[in-house]
Coordinates of C-alpha atoms in Angstrom, one line a residue:
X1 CA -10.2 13.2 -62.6
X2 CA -7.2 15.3 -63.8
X3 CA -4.0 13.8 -64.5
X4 CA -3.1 16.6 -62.1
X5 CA -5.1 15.2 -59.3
X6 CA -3.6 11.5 -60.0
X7 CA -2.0 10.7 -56.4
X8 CA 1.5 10.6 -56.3
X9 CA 3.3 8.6 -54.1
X10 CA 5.5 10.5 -52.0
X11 CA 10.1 10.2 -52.7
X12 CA 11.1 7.6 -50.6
X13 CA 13.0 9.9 -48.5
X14 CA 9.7 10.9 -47.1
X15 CA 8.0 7.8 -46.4
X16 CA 7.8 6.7 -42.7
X17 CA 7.3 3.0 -42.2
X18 CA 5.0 1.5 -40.4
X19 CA 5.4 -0.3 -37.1
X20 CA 4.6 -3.9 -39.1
X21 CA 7.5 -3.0 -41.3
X22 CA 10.0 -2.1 -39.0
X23 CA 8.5 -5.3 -37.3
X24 CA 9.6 -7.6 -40.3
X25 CA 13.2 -5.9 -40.7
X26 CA 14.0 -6.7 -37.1
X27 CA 12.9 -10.9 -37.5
X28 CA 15.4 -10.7 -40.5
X29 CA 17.8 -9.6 -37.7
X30 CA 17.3 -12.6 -35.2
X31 CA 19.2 -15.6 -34.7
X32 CA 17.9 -19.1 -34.9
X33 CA 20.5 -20.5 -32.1
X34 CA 17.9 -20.7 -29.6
X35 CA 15.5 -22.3 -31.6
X36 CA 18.0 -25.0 -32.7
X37 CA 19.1 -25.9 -29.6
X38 CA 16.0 -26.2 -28.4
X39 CA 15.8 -28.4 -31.1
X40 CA 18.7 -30.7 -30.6
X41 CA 18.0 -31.2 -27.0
X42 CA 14.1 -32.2 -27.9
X43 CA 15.6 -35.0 -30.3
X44 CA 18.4 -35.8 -27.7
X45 CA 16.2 -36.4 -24.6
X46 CA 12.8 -37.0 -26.1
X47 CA 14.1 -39.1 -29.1
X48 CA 13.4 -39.2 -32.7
X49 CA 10.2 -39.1 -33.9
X50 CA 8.3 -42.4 -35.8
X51 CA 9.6 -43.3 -39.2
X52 CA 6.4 -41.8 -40.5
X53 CA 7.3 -38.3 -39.5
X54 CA 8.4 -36.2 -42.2
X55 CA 9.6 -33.0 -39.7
X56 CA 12.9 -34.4 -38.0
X57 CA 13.4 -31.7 -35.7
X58 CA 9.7 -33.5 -33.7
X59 CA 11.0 -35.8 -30.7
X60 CA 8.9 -38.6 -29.5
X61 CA 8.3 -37.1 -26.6
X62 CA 7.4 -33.4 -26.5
X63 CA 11.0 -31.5 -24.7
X64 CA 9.8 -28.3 -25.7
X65 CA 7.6 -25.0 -27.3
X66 CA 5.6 -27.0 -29.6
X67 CA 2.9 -28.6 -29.2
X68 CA 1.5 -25.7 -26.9
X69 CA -0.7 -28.2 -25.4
X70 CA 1.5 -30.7 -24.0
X71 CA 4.3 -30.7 -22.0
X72 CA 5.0 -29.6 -18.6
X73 CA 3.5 -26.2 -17.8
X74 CA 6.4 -23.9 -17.0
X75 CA 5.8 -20.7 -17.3
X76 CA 6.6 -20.0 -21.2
X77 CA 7.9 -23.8 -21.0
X78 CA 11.2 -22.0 -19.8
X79 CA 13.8 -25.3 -18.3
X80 CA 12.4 -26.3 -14.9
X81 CA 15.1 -25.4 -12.5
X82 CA 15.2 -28.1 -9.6
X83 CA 18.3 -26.9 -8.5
X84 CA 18.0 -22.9 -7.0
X85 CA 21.3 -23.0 -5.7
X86 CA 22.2 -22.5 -10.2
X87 CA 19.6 -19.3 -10.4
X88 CA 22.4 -17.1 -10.9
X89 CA 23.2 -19.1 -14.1
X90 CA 19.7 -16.8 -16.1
X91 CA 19.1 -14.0 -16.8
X92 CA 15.2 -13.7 -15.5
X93 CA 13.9 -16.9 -13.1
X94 CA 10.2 -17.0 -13.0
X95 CA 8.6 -17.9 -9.2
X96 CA 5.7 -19.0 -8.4
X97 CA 4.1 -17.6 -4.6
X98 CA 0.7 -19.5 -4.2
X99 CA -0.5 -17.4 -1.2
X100 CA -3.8 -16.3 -0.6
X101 CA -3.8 -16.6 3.0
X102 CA -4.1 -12.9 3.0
X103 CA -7.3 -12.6 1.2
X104 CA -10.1 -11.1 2.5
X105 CA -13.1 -11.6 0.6
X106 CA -13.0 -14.5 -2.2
X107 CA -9.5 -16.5 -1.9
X108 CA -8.6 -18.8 -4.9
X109 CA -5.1 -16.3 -5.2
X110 CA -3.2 -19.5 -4.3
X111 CA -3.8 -21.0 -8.1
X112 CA -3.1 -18.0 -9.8
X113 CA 0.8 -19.4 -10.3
X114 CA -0.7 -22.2 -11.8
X115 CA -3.3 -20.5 -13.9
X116 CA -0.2 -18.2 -15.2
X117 CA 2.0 -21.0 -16.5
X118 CA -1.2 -23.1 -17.9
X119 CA -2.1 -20.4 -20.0
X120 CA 1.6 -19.3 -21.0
X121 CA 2.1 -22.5 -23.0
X122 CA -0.4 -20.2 -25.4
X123 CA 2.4 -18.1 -26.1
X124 CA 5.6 -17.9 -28.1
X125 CA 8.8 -16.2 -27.1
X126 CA 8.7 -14.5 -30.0
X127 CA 6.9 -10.6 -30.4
X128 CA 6.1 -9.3 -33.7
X129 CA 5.6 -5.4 -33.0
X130 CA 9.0 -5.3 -30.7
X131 CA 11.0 -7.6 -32.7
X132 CA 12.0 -9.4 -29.2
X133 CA 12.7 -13.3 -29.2
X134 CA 13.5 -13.7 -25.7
X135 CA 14.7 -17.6 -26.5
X136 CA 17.3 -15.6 -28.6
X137 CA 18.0 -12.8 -26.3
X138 CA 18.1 -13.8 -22.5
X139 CA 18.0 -17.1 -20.4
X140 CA 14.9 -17.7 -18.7
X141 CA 14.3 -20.6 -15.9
X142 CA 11.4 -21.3 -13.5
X143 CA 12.1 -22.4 -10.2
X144 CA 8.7 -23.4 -9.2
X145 CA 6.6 -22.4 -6.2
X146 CA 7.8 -20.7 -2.9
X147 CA 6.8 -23.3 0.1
X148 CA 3.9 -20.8 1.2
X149 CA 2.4 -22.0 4.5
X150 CA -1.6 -22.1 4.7
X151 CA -3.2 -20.3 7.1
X152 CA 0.2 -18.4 8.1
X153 CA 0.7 -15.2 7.0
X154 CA 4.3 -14.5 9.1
X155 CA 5.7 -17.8 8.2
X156 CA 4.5 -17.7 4.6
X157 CA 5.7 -14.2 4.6
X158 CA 9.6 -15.7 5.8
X159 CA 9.4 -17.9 3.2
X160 CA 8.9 -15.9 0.2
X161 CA 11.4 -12.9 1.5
X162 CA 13.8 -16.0 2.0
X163 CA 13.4 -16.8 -1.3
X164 CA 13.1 -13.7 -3.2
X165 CA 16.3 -12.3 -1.5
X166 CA 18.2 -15.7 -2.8
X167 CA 16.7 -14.9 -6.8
X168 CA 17.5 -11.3 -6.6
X169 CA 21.0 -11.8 -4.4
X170 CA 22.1 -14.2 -7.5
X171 CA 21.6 -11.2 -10.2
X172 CA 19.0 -13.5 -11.9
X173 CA 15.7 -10.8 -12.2
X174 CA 13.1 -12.1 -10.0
X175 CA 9.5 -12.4 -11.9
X176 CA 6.8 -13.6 -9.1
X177 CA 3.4 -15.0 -9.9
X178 CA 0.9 -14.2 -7.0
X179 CA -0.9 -15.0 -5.1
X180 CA -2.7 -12.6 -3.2
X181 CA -0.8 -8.8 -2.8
X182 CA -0.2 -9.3 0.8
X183 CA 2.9 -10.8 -0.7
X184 CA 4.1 -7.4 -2.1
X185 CA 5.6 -6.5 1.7
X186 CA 7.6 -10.0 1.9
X187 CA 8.7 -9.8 -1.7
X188 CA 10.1 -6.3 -1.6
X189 CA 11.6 -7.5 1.8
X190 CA 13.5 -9.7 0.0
X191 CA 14.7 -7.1 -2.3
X192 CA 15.8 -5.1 0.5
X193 CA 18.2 -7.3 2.5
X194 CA 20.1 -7.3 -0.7
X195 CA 20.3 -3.0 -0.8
X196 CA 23.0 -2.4 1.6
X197 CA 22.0 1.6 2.3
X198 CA 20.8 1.9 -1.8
X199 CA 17.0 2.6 -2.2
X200 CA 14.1 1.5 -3.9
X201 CA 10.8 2.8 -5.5
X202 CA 8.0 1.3 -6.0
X203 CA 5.3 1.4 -9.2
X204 CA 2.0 0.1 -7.7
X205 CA -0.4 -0.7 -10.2
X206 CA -3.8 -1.3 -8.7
X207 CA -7.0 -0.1 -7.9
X208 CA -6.8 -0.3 -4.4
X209 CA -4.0 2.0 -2.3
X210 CA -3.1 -1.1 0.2
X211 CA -1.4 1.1 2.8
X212 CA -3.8 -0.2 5.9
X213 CA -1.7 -0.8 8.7
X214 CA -3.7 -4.0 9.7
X215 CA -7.4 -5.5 8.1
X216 CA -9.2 -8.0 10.4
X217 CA -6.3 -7.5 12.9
X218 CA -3.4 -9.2 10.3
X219 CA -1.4 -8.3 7.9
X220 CA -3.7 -8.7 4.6
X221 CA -3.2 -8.4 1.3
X222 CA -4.8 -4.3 1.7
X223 CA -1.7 -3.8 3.6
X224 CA 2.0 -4.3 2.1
X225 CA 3.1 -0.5 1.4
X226 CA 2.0 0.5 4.6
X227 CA 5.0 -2.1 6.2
X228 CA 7.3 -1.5 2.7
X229 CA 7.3 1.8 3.3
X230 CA 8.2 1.3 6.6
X231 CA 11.5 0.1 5.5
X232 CA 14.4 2.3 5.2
X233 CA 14.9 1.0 1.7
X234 CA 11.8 2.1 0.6
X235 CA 10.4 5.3 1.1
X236 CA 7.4 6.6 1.0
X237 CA 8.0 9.2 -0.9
X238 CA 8.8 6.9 -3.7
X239 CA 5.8 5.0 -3.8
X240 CA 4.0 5.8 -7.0
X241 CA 0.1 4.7 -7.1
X242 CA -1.0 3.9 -10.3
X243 CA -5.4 3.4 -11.5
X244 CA -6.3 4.0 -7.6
X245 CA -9.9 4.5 -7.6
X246 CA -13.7 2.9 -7.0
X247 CA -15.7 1.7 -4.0
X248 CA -13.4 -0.6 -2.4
X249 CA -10.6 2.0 -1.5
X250 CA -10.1 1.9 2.8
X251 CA -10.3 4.9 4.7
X252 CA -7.6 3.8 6.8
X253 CA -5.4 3.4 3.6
X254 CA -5.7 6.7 2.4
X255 CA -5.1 8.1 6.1
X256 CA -1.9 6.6 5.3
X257 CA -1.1 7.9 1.9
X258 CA -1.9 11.3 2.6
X259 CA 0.6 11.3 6.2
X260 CA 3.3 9.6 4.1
X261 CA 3.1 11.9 1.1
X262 CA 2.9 8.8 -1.2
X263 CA 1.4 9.1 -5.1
X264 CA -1.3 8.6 -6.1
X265 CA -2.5 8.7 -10.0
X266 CA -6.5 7.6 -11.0
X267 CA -7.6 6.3 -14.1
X268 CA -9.1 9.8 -14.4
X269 CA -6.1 11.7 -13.7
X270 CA -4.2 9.2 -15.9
X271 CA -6.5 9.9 -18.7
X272 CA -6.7 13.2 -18.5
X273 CA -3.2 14.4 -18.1
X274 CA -2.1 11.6 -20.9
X275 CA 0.2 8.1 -20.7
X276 CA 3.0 10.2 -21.3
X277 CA 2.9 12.5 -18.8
X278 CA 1.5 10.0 -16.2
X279 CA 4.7 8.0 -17.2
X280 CA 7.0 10.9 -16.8
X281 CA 5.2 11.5 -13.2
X282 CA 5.4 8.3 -11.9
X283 CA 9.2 8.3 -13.0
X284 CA 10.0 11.6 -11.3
X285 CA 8.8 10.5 -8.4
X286 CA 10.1 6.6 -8.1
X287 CA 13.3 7.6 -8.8
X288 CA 14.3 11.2 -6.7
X289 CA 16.8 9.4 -5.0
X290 CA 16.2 6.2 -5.1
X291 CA 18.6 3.5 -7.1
X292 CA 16.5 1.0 -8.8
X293 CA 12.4 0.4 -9.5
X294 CA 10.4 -2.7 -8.1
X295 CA 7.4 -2.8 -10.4
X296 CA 4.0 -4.6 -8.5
X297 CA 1.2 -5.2 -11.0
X298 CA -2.0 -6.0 -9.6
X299 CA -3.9 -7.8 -12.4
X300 CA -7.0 -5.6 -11.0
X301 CA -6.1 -2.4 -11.6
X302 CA -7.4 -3.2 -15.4
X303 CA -11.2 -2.9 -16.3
X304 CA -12.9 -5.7 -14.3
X305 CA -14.7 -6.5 -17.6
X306 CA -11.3 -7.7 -19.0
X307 CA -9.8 -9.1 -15.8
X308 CA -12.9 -11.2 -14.0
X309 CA -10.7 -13.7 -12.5
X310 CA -9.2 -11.4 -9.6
X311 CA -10.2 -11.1 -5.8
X312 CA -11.9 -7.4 -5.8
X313 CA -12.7 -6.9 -9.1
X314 CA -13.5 -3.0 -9.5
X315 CA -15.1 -1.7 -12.7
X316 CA -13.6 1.5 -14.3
X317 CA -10.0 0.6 -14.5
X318 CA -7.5 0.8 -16.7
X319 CA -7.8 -0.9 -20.5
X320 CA -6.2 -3.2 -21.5
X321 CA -4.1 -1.1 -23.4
X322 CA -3.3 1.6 -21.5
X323 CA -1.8 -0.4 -18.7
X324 CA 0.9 -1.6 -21.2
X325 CA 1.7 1.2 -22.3
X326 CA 2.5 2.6 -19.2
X327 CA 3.9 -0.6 -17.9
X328 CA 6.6 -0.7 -20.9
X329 CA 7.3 2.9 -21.2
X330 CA 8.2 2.5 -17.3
X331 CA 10.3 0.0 -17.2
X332 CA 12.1 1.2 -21.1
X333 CA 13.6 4.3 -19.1
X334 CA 14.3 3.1 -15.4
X335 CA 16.5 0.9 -13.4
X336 CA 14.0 -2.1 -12.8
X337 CA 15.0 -4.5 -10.1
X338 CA 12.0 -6.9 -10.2
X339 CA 8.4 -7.5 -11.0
X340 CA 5.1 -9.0 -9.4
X341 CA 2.1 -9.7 -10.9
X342 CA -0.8 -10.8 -8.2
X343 CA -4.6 -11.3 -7.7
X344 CA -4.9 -13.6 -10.3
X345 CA -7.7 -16.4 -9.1
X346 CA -8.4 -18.7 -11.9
X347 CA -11.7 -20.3 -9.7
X348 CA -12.9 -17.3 -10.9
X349 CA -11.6 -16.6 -14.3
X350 CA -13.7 -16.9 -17.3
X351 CA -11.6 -18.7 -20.5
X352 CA -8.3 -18.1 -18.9
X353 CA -8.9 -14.4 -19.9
X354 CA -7.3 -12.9 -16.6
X355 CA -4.2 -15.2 -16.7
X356 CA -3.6 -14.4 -20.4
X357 CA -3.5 -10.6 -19.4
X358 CA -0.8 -11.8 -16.3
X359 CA 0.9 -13.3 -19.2
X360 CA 0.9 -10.2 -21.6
X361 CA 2.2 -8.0 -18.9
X362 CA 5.0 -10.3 -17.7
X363 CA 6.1 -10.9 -21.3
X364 CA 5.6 -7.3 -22.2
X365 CA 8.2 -6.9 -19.5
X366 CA 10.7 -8.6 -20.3
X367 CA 10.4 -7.8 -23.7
X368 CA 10.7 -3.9 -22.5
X369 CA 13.8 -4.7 -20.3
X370 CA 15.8 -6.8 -23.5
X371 CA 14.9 -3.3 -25.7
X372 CA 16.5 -0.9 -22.9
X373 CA 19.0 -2.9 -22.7
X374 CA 19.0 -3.8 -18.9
X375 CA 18.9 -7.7 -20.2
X376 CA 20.9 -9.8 -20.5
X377 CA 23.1 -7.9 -17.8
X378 CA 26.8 -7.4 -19.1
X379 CA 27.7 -7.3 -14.7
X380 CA 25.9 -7.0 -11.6
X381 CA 23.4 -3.8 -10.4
X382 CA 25.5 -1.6 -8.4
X383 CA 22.3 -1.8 -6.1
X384 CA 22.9 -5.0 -6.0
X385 CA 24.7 -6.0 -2.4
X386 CA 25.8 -9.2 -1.8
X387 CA 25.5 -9.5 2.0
X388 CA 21.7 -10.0 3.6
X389 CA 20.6 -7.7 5.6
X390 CA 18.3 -9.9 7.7
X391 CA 17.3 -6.9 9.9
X392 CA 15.2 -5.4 7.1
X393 CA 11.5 -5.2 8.1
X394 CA 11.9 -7.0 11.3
X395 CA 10.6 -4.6 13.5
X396 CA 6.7 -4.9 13.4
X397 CA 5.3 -6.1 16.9

């Protein structure tokens, strides 16, 4: 070798750096105040540790992150909020809907809130490629579980728009852990009596379309955009279809799509026309003229290799990967009112696998909505109304 060909490293003008560097600049940048009170209220309500513990900052009893495997399982150990009526104190309040009353093949749904949260205690609020501590950068609470009604899809249905309209009327974001996706009607409901005359589109990730009218002669969990979409709030025309594909897609649901003009992306079309431009198309059409995004993610509508634990698993989905991608670049450039993540059903799960991937995507979220800035919220949505409109989706049979 020449002393000629001897590589040169390039001026540093002209080097880019990596994602992993960026990645350590930005922990330099975060605070510790979240941490440390965490802290302080761990020694204050747990006490101080045994003599023989060197690490001051460990209670006697465990008020906290650490260790992940004890405590109470909150979803990310957020504080357990007994009191709803204080929801409007957070930023983002994580609720639980164990419904799977509209199931109808293998049920199990009704755990998946539980599965969620037992899993989350895994994580940390802190992400190393985003830079995002979200103990640092937002409040987060759970309120627990929606009192879902067994057996009773209209009354459980009541319930959870009840509730979702009191999260999202407070200005906390709503975060809902399914349960089966017949709750995707009563949750958008909910977000609806709170519009006034603004509008909503919807992001549907799945592999099914759900727009049946009716399945066994109730409203299932194949049918919430049909009766979303029926709602002035949410039109059609700004439902966006995301991974819709396989053997288990109703006739009767596609009628629907194509006499409602909704959108409808597959994994093939995804692939083939690129994330980007899938992202820019479900964008366009969520948002031509409509004032915010509600984003459902049906854990299915990824690879049933990856996702076991889930009602209809469907092979050929989205990876992993892909699904993130989309799901952050989504909700990084639109107005995002709230989020849903369903079919989760741990009887079925294999090593928690399928709730870990729930937890990804709602931690990816909020992670997505602290970088564009949406959280912590400076004021209230100008969607946002604070009357309820109670006559919202009231008018089926």
């Amino acid at each position: 070798m020449t002393e000629d060909s001897v590589f040169q490293p390039p001026e540093d003008s002209d080097i880019r750096q990596t994602q992993a560097q960026q990645a350590l600049e930005r922990e330099a940048q975060l605070s510790l105040t979240g941490w440390q009170q965490e802290v302080s209220r761990g020694l204050e309500y747990g006490l101080e540790a045994a003599e023989s513990i060197r690490d001051r900052t460990i209670p006697t009893f465990s008020r906290g992150e650490l260790p992940h495997f004890a405590g109470i399982n909150t979803f990310l150990k957020a504080p357990y909020l007994e009191d709803v009526r204080r929801v409007g104190d957070y930023d983002i309040a994580v609720v639980g809907v164990p419904h799977d009353s509209g199931t109808t093949y293998r049920p199990g749904t009704r755990f998946g809130p539980q599965g969620i949260r037992r899993i989350s205690a895994l994580y940390t609020p802190y992400n190393f490629e985003t830079g995002i501590d979200l103990r640092e950068q937002i409040t987060l609470c759970d309120v627990g579980d929606i009192f879902t009604i067994p057996a009773n899809n209209e009354k459980s249905f009541d319930q959870i728009s009840k509730g979702i309209a009191h999260i999202f009327s407070s200005g906390a974001f709503p975060i809902i852990l399914g349960g089966d996706h017949s709750i995707g009607f009563p949750t958008v409901r909910g977000v609806c009596r709170h519009l006034g005359d603004k509008k909503v589109g919807i992001i549907h990730f799945d592999r099914h379309v759900d727009t049946q009218e009716t399945d066994l002669d109730e409203r299932m969990h194949t049918c919430p955009w049909f009766h979303a979409t029926h709602m002035k709030n949410a039109p059609a025309q700004n439902l966006v279809q995301l991974g819709i594909g396989g053997w288990q897609v109703p006739r009767q649901g596609v009628k629907v799509c194509r006499e409602r003009a909704t959108n409808i992306l597959t994994v093939t079309d995804i692939t083939e026309m690129g994330l980007d431009a899938a992202v820019d198309y479900a964008l366009e059409r969520a948002l031509d003229g409509t004032d915010c995004v509600y984003v459902s993610f049906d854990i299915d509508c990824i690879d049933a290799g990856f996702v076991p634990g889930t009602g209809w698993p469907e092979p050929g989905g989205l990876l992993p990967r892909e699904a993130l991608y989309l799901l952050n670049k989504i909700i990084r450039n639109a107005p995002v009112c709230g989020l849903e993540v369903v079919e989760v059903s741990p009887p079925y799960d294999i090593s928690d696998m399928t709730a870990l991937m729930a937890t990804r995507v709602i931690c990816d979220a909020m992670a997505s909505l602290v970088l564009s800035g949406q959280l912590p919220r400076t004021q209230r949505p100008g969607y946002l109304h604070a009357e309820a409109n109670l006559e919202v989706g009231a008018d089926w049979e």
